[in-house]
XYZ file of N, CA, C and O in Angstrom:
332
model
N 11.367 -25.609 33.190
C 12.166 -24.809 32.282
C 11.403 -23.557 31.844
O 12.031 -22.515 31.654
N 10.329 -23.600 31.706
C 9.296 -22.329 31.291
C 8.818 -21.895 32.572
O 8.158 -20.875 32.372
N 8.835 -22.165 33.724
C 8.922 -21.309 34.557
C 10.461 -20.251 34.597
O 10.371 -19.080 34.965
N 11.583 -20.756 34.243
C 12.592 -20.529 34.679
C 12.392 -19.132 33.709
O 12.212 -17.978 34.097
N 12.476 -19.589 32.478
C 12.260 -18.552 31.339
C 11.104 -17.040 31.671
O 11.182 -15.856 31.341
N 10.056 -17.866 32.498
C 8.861 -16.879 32.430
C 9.410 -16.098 34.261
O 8.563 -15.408 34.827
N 10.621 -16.290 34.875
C 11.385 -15.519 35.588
C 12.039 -14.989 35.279
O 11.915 -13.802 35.577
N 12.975 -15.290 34.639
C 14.177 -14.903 34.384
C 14.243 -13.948 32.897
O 15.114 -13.125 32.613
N 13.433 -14.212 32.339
C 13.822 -13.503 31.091
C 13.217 -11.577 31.283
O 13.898 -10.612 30.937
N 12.060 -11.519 31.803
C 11.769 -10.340 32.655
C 12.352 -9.863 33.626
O 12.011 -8.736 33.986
N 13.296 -10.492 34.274
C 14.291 -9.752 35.161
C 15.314 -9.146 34.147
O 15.429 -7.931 33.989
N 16.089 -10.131 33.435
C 17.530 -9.792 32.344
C 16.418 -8.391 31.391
O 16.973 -7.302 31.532
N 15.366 -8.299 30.720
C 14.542 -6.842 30.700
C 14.917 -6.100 31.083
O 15.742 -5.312 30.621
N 14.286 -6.139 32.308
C 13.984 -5.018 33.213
C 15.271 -4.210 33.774
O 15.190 -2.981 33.779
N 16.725 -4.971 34.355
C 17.468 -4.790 34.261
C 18.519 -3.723 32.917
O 19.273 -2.756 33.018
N 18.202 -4.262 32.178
C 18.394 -4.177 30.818
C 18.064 -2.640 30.536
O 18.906 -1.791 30.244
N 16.913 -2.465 30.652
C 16.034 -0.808 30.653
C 16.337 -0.239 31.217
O 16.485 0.945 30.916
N 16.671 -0.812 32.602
C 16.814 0.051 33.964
C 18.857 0.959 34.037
O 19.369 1.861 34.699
N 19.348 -0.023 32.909
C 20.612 0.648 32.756
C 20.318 1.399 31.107
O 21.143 2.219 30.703
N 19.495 1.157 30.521
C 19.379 2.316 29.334
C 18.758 3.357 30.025
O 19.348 4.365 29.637
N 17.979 3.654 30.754
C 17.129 4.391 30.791
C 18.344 5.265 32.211
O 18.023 6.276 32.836
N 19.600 4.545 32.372
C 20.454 5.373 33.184
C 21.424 6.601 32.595
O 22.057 7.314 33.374
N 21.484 6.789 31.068
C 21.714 7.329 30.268
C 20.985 8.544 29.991
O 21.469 9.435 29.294
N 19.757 8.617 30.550
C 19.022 9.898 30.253
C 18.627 9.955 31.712
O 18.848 11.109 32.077
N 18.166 9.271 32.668
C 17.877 9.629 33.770
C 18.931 9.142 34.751
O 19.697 8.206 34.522
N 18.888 10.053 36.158
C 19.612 9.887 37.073
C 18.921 8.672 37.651
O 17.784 8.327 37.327
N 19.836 7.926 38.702
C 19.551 6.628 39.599
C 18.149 7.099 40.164
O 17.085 6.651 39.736
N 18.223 7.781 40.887
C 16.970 8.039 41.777
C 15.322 7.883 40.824
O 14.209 7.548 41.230
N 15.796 8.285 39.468
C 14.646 8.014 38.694
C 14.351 6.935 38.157
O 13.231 6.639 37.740
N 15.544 6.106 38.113
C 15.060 5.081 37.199
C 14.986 3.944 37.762
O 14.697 2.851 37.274
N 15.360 4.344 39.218
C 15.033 3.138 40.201
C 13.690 2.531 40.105
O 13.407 1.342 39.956
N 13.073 3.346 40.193
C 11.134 2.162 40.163
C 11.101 2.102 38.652
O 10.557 3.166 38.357
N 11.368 1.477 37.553
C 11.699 1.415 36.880
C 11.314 -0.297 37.147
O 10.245 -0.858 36.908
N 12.379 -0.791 37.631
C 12.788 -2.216 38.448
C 11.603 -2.518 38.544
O 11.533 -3.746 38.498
N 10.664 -2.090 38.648
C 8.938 -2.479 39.732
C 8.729 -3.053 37.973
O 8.052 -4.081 37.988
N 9.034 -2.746 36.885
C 8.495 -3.419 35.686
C 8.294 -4.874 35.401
O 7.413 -5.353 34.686
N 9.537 -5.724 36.273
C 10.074 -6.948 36.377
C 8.459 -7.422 36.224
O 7.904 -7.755 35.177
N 7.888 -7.354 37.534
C 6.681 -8.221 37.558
C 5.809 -8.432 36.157
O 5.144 -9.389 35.760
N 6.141 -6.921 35.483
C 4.868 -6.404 34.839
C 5.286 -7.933 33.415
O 4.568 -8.579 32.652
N 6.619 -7.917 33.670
C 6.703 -8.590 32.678
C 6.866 -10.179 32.321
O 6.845 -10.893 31.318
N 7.028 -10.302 33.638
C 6.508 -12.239 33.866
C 5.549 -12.285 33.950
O 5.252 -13.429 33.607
N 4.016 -11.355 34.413
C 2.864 -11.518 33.986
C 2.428 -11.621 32.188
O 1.658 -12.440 31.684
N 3.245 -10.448 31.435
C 2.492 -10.863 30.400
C 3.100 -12.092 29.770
O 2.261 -12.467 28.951
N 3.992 -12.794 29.743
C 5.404 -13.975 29.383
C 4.078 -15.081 30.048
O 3.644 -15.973 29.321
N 3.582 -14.908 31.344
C 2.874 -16.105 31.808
C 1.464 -16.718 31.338
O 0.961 -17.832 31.493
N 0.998 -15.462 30.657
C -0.141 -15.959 29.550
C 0.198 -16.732 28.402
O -0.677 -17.568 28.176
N 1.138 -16.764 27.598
C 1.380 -17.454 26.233
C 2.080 -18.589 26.368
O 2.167 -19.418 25.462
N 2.817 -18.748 27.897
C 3.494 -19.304 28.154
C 3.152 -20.684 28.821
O 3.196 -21.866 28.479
N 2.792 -19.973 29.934
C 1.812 -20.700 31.009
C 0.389 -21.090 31.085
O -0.064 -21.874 31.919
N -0.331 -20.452 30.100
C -1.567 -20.320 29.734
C -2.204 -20.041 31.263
O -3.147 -20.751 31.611
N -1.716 -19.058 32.138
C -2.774 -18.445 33.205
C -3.564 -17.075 32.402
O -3.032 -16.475 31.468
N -4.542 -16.825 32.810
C -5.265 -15.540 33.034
C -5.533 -14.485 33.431
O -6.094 -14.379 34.521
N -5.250 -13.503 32.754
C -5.171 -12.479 34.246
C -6.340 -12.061 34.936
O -7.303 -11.634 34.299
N -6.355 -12.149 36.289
C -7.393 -11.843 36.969
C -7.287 -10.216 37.203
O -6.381 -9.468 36.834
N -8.646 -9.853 38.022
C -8.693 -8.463 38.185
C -7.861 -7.633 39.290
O -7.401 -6.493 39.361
N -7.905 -9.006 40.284
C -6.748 -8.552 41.516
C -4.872 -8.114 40.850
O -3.975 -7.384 41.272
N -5.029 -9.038 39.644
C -3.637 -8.869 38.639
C -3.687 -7.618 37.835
O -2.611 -7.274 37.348
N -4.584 -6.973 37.632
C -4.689 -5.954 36.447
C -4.369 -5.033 37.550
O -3.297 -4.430 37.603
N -5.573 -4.895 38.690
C -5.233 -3.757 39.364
C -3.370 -3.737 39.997
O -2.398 -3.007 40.195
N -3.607 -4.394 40.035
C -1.906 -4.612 40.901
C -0.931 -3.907 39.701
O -0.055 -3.091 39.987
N -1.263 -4.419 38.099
C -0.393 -3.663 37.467
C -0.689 -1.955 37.301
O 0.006 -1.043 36.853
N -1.612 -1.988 37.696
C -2.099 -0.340 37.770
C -1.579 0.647 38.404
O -1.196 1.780 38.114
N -1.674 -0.374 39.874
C -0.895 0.350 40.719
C 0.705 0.763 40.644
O 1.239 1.783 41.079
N 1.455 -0.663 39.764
C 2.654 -0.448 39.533
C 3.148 0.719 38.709
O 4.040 1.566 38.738
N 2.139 0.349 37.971
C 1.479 1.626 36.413
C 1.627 3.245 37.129
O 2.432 4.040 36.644
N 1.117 3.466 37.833
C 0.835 4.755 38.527
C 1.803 5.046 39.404
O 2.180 6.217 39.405
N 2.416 4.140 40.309
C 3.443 4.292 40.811
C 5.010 4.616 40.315
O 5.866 5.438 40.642
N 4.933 3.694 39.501
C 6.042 4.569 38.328
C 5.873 5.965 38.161
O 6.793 6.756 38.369
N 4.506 6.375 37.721
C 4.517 8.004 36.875
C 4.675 8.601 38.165
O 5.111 9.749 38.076
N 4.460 8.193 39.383
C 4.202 9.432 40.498
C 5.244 9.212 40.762
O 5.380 10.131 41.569
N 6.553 8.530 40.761
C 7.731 8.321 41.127
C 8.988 9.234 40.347
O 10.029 9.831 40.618
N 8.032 8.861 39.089
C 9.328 9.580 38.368
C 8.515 10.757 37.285
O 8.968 10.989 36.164
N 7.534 11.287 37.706
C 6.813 12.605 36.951
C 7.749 13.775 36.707
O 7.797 14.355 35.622
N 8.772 14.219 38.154
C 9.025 15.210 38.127
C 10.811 14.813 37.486
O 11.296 15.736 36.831
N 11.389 14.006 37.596
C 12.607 13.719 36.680
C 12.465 13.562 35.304
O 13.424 13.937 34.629
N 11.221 12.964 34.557
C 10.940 12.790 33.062
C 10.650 14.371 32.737
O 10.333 14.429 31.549
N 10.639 15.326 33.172
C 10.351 16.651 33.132
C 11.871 17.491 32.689
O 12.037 18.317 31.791
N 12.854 16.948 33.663
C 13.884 17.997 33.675
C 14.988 16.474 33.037
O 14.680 15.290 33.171
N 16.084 16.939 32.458
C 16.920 16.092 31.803
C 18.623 16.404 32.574
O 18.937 17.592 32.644
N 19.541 15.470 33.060
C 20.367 15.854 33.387
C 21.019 16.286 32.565
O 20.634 16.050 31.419
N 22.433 17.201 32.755
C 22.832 18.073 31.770
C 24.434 17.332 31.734
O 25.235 17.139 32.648
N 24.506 17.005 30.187
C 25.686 16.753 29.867
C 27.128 16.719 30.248
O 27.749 17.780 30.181
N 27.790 15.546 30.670
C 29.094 16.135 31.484
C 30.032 16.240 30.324
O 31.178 16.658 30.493
């Protein structure tokens, strides 16, 4: 059951953001957005699960980390314009 939770509740998130954040940004931007999911059954799996994060885990969120900003640098810049 706390696995189910420490899946599922970071997807219904991420999801969640990924249609607020469709309100100010276009699809194309807020698509890697989605890449958060993981970020967030990792932190749910420490309090939860009592795992640890290792360093192969940190970097991995780093990369997700960075991949986001280089994904969406140049859309958080310009704002679509009101229909």
């Amino acid at each position: 059951l706390i696995m189910a939770f420490v899946g599922l509740v970071p997807t219904a998130l991420a999801f969640t953001l990924w249609n607020a954040a469709l309100n100010y940004l276009d699809a194309g931007a807020a698509g890697p957005l989605q890449y958060l999911s993981p970020v967030g059954a990792m932190i749910l799996a420490g309090p939860t699960l009592g795992e640890v994060p290792t360093w192969s885990l940190l970097a991995g969120l780093a990369l997700i980390a960075s991949g986001i900003m280089l994904c969406t640098r140049d859309e958080l810049r310009r704002r679509p314009e009101s229909a």
